[in-house]
Tab-separated table of C-alpha atoms and ligand atoms in Angstrom:
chain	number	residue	atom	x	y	z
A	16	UNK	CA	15.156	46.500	-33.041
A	17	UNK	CA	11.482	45.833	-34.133
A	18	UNK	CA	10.877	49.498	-34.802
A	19	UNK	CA	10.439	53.750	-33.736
A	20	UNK	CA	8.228	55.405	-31.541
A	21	UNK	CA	7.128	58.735	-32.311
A	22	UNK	CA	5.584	61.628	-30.465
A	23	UNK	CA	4.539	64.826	-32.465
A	24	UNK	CA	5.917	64.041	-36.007
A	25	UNK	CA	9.109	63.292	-34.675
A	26	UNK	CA	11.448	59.827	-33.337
A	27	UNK	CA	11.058	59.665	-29.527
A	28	UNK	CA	12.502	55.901	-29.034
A	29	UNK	CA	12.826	52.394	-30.109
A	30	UNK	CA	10.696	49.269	-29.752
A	31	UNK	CA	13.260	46.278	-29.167
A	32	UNK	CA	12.196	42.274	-28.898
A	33	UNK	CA	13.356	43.359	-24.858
A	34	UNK	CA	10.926	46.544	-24.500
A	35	UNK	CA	10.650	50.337	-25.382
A	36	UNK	CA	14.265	52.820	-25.225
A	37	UNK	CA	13.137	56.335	-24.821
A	38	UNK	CA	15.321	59.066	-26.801
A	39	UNK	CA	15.462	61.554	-28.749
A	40	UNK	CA	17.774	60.500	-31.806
A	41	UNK	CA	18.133	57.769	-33.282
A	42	UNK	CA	20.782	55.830	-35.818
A	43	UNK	CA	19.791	53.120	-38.254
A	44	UNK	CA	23.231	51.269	-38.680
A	45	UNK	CA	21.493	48.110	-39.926
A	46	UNK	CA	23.517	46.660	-43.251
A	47	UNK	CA	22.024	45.340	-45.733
A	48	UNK	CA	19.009	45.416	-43.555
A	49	UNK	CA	18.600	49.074	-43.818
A	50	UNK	CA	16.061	49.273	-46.390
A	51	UNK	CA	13.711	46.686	-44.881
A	52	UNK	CA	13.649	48.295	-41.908
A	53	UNK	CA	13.036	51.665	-43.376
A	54	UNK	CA	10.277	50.579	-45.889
A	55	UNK	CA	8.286	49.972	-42.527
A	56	UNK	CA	8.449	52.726	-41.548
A	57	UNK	CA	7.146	54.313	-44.687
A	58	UNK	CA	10.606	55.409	-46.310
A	59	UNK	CA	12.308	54.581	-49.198
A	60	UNK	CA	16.039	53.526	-49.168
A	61	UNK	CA	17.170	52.606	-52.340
A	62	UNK	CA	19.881	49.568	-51.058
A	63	UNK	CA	20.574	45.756	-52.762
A	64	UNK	CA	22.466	43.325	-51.798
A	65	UNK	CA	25.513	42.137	-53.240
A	66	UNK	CA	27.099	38.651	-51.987
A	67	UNK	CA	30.769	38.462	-52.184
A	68	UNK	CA	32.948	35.294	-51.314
A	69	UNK	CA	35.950	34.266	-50.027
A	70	UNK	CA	37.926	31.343	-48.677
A	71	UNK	CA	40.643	30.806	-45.965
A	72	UNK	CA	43.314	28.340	-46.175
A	73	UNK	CA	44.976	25.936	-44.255
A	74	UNK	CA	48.673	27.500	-42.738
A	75	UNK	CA	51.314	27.865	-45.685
A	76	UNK	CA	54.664	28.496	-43.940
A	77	UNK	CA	57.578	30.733	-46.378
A	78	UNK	CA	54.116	32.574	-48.300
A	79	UNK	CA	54.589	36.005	-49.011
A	80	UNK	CA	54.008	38.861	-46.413
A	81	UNK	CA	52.583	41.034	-48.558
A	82	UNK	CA	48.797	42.185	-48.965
A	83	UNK	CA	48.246	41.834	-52.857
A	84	UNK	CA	44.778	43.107	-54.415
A	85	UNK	CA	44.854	42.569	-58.295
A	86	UNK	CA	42.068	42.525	-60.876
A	87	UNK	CA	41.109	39.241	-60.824
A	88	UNK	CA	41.768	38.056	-57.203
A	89	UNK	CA	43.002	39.620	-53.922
A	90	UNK	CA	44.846	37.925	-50.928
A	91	UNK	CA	45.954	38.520	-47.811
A	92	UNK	CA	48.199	36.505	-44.914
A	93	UNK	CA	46.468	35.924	-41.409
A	94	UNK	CA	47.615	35.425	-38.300
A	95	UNK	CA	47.572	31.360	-38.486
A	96	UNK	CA	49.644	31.491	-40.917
A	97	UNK	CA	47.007	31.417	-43.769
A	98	UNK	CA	45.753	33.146	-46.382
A	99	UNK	CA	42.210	34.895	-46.717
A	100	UNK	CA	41.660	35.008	-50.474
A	101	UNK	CA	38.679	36.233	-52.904
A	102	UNK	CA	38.096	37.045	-56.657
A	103	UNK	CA	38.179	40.873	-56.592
A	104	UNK	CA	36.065	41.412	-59.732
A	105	UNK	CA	33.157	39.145	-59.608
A	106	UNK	CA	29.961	39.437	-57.207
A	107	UNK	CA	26.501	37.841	-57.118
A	108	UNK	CA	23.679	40.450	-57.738
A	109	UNK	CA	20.600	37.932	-56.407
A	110	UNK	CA	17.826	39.276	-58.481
A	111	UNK	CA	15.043	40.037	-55.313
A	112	UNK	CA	11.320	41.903	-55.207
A	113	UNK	CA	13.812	44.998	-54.689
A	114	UNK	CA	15.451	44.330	-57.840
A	115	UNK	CA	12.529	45.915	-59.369
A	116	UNK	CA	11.359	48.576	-56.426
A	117	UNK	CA	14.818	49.879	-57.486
A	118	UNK	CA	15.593	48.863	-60.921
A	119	UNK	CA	15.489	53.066	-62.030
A	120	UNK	CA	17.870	53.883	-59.182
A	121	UNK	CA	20.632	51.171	-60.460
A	122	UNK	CA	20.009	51.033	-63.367
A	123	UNK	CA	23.190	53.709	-64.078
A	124	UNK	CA	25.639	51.524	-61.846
A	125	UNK	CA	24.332	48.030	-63.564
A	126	UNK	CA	25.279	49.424	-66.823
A	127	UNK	CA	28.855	50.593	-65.658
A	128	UNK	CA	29.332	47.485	-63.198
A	129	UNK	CA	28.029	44.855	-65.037
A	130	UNK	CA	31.033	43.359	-66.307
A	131	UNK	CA	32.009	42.876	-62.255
A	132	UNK	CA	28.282	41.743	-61.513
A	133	UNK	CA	26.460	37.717	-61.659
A	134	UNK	CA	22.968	37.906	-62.033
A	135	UNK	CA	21.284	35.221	-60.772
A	136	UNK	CA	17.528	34.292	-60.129
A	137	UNK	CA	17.225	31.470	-57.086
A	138	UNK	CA	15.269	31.237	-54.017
A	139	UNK	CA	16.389	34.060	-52.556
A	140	UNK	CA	13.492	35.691	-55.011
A	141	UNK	CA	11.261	33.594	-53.131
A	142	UNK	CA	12.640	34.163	-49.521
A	143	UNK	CA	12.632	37.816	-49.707
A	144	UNK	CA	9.163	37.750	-52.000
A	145	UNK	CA	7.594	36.326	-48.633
A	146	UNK	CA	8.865	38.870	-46.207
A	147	UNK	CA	6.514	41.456	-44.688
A	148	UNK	CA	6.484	44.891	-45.874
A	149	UNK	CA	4.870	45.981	-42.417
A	150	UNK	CA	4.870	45.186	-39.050
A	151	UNK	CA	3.759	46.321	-36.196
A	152	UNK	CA	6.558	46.835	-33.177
A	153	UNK	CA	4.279	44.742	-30.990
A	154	UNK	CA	5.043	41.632	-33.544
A	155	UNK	CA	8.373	40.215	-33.872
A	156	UNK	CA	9.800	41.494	-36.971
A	157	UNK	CA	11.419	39.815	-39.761
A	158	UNK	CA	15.041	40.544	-38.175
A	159	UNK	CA	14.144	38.102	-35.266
A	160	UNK	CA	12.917	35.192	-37.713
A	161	UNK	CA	16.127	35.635	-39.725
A	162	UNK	CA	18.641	36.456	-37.258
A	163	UNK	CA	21.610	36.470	-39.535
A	164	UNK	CA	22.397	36.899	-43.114
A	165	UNK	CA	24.593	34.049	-44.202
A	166	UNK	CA	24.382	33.529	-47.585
A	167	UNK	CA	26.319	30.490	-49.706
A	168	UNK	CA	29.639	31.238	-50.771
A	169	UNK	CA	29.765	31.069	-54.682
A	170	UNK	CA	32.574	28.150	-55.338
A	171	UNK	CA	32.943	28.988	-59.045
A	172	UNK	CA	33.697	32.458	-58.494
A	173	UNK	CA	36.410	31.182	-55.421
A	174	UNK	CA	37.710	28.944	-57.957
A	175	UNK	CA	38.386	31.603	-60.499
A	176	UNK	CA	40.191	33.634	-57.924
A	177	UNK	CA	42.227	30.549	-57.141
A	178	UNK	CA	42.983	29.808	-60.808
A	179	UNK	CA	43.809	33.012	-61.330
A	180	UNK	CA	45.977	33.633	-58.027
A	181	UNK	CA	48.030	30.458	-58.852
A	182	UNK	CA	48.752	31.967	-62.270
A	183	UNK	CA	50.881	34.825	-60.994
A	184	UNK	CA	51.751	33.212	-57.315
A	185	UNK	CA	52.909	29.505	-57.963
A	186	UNK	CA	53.511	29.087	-54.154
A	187	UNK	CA	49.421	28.509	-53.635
A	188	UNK	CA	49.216	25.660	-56.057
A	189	UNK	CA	48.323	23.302	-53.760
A	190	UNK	CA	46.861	24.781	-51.226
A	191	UNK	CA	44.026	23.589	-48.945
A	192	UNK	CA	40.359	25.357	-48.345
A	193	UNK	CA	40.050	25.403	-44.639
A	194	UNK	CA	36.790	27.558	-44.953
A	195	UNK	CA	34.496	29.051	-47.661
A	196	UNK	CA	32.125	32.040	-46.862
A	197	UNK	CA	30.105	35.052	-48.393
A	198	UNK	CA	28.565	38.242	-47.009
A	199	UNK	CA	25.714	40.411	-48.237
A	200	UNK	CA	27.659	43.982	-48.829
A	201	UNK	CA	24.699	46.700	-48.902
A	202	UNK	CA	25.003	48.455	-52.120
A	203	UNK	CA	23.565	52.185	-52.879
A	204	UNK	CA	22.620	53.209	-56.707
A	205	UNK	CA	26.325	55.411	-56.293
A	206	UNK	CA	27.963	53.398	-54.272
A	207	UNK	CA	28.516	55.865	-51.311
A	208	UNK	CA	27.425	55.513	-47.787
A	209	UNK	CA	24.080	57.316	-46.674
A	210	UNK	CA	25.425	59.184	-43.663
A	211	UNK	CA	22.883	61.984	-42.264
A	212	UNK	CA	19.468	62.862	-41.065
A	213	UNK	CA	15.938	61.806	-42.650
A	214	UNK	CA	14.367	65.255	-42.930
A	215	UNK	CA	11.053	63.024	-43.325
A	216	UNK	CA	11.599	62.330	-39.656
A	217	UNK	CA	12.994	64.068	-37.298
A	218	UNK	CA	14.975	62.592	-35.284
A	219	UNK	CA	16.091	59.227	-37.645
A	220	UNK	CA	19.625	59.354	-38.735
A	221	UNK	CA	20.965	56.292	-41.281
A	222	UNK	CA	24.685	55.216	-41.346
A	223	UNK	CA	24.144	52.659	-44.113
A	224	UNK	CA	25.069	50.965	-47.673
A	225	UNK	CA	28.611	51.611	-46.693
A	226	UNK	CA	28.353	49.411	-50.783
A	227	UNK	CA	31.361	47.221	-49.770
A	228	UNK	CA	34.181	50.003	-48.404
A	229	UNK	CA	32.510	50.093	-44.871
A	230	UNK	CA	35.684	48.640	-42.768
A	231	UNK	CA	37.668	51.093	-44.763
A	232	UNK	CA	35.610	54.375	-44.234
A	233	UNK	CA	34.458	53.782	-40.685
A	234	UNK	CA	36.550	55.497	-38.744
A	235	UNK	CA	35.515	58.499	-40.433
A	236	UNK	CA	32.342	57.564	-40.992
A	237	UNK	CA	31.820	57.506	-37.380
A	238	UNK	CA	33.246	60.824	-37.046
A	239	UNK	CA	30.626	62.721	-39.764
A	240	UNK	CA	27.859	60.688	-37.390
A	241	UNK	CA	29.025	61.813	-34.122
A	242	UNK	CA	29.097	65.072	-35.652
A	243	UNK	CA	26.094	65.608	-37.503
A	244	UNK	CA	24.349	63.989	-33.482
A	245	UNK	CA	25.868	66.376	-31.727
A	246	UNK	CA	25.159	69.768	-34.129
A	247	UNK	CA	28.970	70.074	-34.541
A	248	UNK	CA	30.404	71.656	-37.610
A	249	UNK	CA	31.001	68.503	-39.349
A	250	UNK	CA	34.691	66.996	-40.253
A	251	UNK	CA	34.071	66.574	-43.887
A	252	UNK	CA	31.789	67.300	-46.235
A	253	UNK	CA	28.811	65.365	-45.241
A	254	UNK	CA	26.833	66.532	-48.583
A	255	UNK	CA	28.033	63.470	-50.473
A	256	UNK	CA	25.854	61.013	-48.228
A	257	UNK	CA	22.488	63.136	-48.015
A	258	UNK	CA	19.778	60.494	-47.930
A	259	UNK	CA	17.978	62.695	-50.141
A	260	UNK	CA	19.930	62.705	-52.744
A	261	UNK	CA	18.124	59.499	-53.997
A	262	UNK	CA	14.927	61.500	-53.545
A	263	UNK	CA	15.750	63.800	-56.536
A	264	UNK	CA	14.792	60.972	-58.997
A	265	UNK	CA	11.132	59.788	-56.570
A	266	UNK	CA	10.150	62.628	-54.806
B	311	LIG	C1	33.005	39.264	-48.163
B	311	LIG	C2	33.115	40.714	-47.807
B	311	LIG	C3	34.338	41.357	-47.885
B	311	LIG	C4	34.447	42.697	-47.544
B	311	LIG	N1	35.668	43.303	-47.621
B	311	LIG	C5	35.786	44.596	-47.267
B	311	LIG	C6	37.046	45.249	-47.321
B	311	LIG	O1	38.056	44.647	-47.697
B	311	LIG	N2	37.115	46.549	-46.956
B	311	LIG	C7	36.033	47.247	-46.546
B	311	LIG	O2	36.154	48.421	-46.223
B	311	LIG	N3	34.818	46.652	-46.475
B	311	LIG	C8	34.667	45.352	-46.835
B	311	LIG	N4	33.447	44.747	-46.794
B	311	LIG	C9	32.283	45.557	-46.449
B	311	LIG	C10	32.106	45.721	-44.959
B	311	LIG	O3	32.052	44.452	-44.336
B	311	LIG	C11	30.780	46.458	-44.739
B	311	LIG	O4	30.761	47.651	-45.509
B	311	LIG	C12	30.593	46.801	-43.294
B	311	LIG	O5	30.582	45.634	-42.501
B	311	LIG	C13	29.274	47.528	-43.120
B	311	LIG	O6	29.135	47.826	-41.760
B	311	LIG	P1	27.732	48.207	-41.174
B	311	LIG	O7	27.946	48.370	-39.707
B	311	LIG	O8	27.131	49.330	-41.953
B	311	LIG	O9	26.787	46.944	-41.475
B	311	LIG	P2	26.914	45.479	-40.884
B	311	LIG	O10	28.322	45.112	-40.635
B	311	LIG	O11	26.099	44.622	-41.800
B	311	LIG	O12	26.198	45.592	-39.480
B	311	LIG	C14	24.825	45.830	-39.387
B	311	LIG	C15	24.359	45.160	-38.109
B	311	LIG	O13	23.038	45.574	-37.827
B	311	LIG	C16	22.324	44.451	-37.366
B	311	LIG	N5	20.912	44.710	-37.603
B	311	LIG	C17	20.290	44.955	-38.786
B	311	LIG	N6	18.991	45.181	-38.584
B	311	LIG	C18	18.784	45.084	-37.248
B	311	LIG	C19	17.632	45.220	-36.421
B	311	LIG	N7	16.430	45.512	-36.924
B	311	LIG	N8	17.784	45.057	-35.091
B	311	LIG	C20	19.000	44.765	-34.557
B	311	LIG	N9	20.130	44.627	-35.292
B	311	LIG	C21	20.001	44.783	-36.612
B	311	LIG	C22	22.856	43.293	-38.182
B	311	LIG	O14	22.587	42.077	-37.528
B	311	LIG	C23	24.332	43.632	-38.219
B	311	LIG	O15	25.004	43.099	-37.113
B	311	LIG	C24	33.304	43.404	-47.129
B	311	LIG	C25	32.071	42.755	-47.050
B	311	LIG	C26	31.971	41.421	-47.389
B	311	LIG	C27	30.616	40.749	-47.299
């Protein structure tokens, strides 16, 4: 999706890479894309990435069945016969151009995460430094030169989970990396979704920085969305997520 039509103040449809989609509502689902995407369109989602890793390994026959998520690492048997397995308290916070368009907004969470956080400056700085602000939906958009986030899996922090899985779990000494990835989880300054309307716009509704708990929460996250569509009386409280809660602190 390059982008929103509008007709009297308000969404009427999308511009895709395919052509124009006519309606009359509209949800922005996009990740850790989110903010991009609104930033073009003139508002201001406070949302950085955060990479997380984690390996695979080959099959280990006799492991334990359990799903174990400690401090310090967190695994998990698949269906091979493997093990998916991560460092639960240690992510990569890229420092980015929205590093400092937010910096206010996290500020708060830096200071109570930053034990759990890696700073790091690289060329992601650069990469994101280059990407337009605007576009117009008649040029293809960032999205379509990227195509995928994919960033590099961090192998010190994959070793620490390791280390520190083999500590308490003997039976993975020894065991083989079949695969090595990361993700880019889109966090919000409080860590909770934004699920709701953009009263700037009527018409745009954002299901977004779901700030690493979005397999968890989407069932009901889907739910509030549905509901909030279709003028329902919602499920749960859908004050919590208010976009404009961030718009207290930059009105
Ligand atoms: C390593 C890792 C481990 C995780 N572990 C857990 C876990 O254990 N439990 C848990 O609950 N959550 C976990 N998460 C978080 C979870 O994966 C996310 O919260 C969830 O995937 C967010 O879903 P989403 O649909 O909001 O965004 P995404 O899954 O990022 O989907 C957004 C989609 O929108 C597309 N998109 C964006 N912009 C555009 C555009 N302009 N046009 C067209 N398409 C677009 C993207 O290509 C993407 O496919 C983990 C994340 C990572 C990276």
């Amino acid at each position: 999706m390059r982008g929103l039509l509008r007709e009297a103040g308000r969404v009427s449809g999308v511009v895709t890479e395919h052509g124009e989609l006519r309606c009359a509502s509209v949800v922005l689902a996009g990740g850790a894309w989110s903010s991009l995407f609104c930033r073009n369109l003139g508002i201001r989602l406070p949302q950085l990435k955060v990479i997380a890793s984690v390996l695979r390994t080959a099959p280990m026959p006799g492991g334990p069945e359990l799903a174990v998520g400690a401090h310090d690492f967190a695994f998990r048997k698949r269906r091979d016969g493997g093990y998916t397995i991560a460092q639960r308290s240690a992510n990569i916070a890229p420092i980015t151009p929205d590093s400092f368009r937010y910096l206010t907004d996290f500020l708060p969470a830096l200071g109570r995460q930053y034990r759990e956080l890696r700073v790091r400056l690289g060329r992601q700085f650069i990469d994101e430094w280059r990407l337009p602000a605007h576009w117009s939906p008649d040029q293809p958009s960032p999205f379509e030169a990227l195509r995928v986030l994919d960033p590099q899996p961090d192998l010190a922090i994959l070793a620490e989970a390791r280390r520190a899985l083999c500590r308490h779990f003997p039976f993975f000494e020894g065991l083989q990396v079949s695969q090595a990835w990361a993700g880019a989880m889109d966090a919000t300054p409080d860590a909770l979704p934004v699920i709701g309307p953009v009263a700037e716009l009527p018409g745009l509704f954002l299901s977004t920085g779901y700030s690493g708990h979005g397999f968890g929460i989407a069932p009901g996250a889907g739910v509030l969305m549905a509901d909030l569509l279709s003028g329902q009386v919602p499920a749960v409280d859908p004050r919590p997520f208010r976009f404009e809660r961030f718009q207290a602190a930059h009105p």
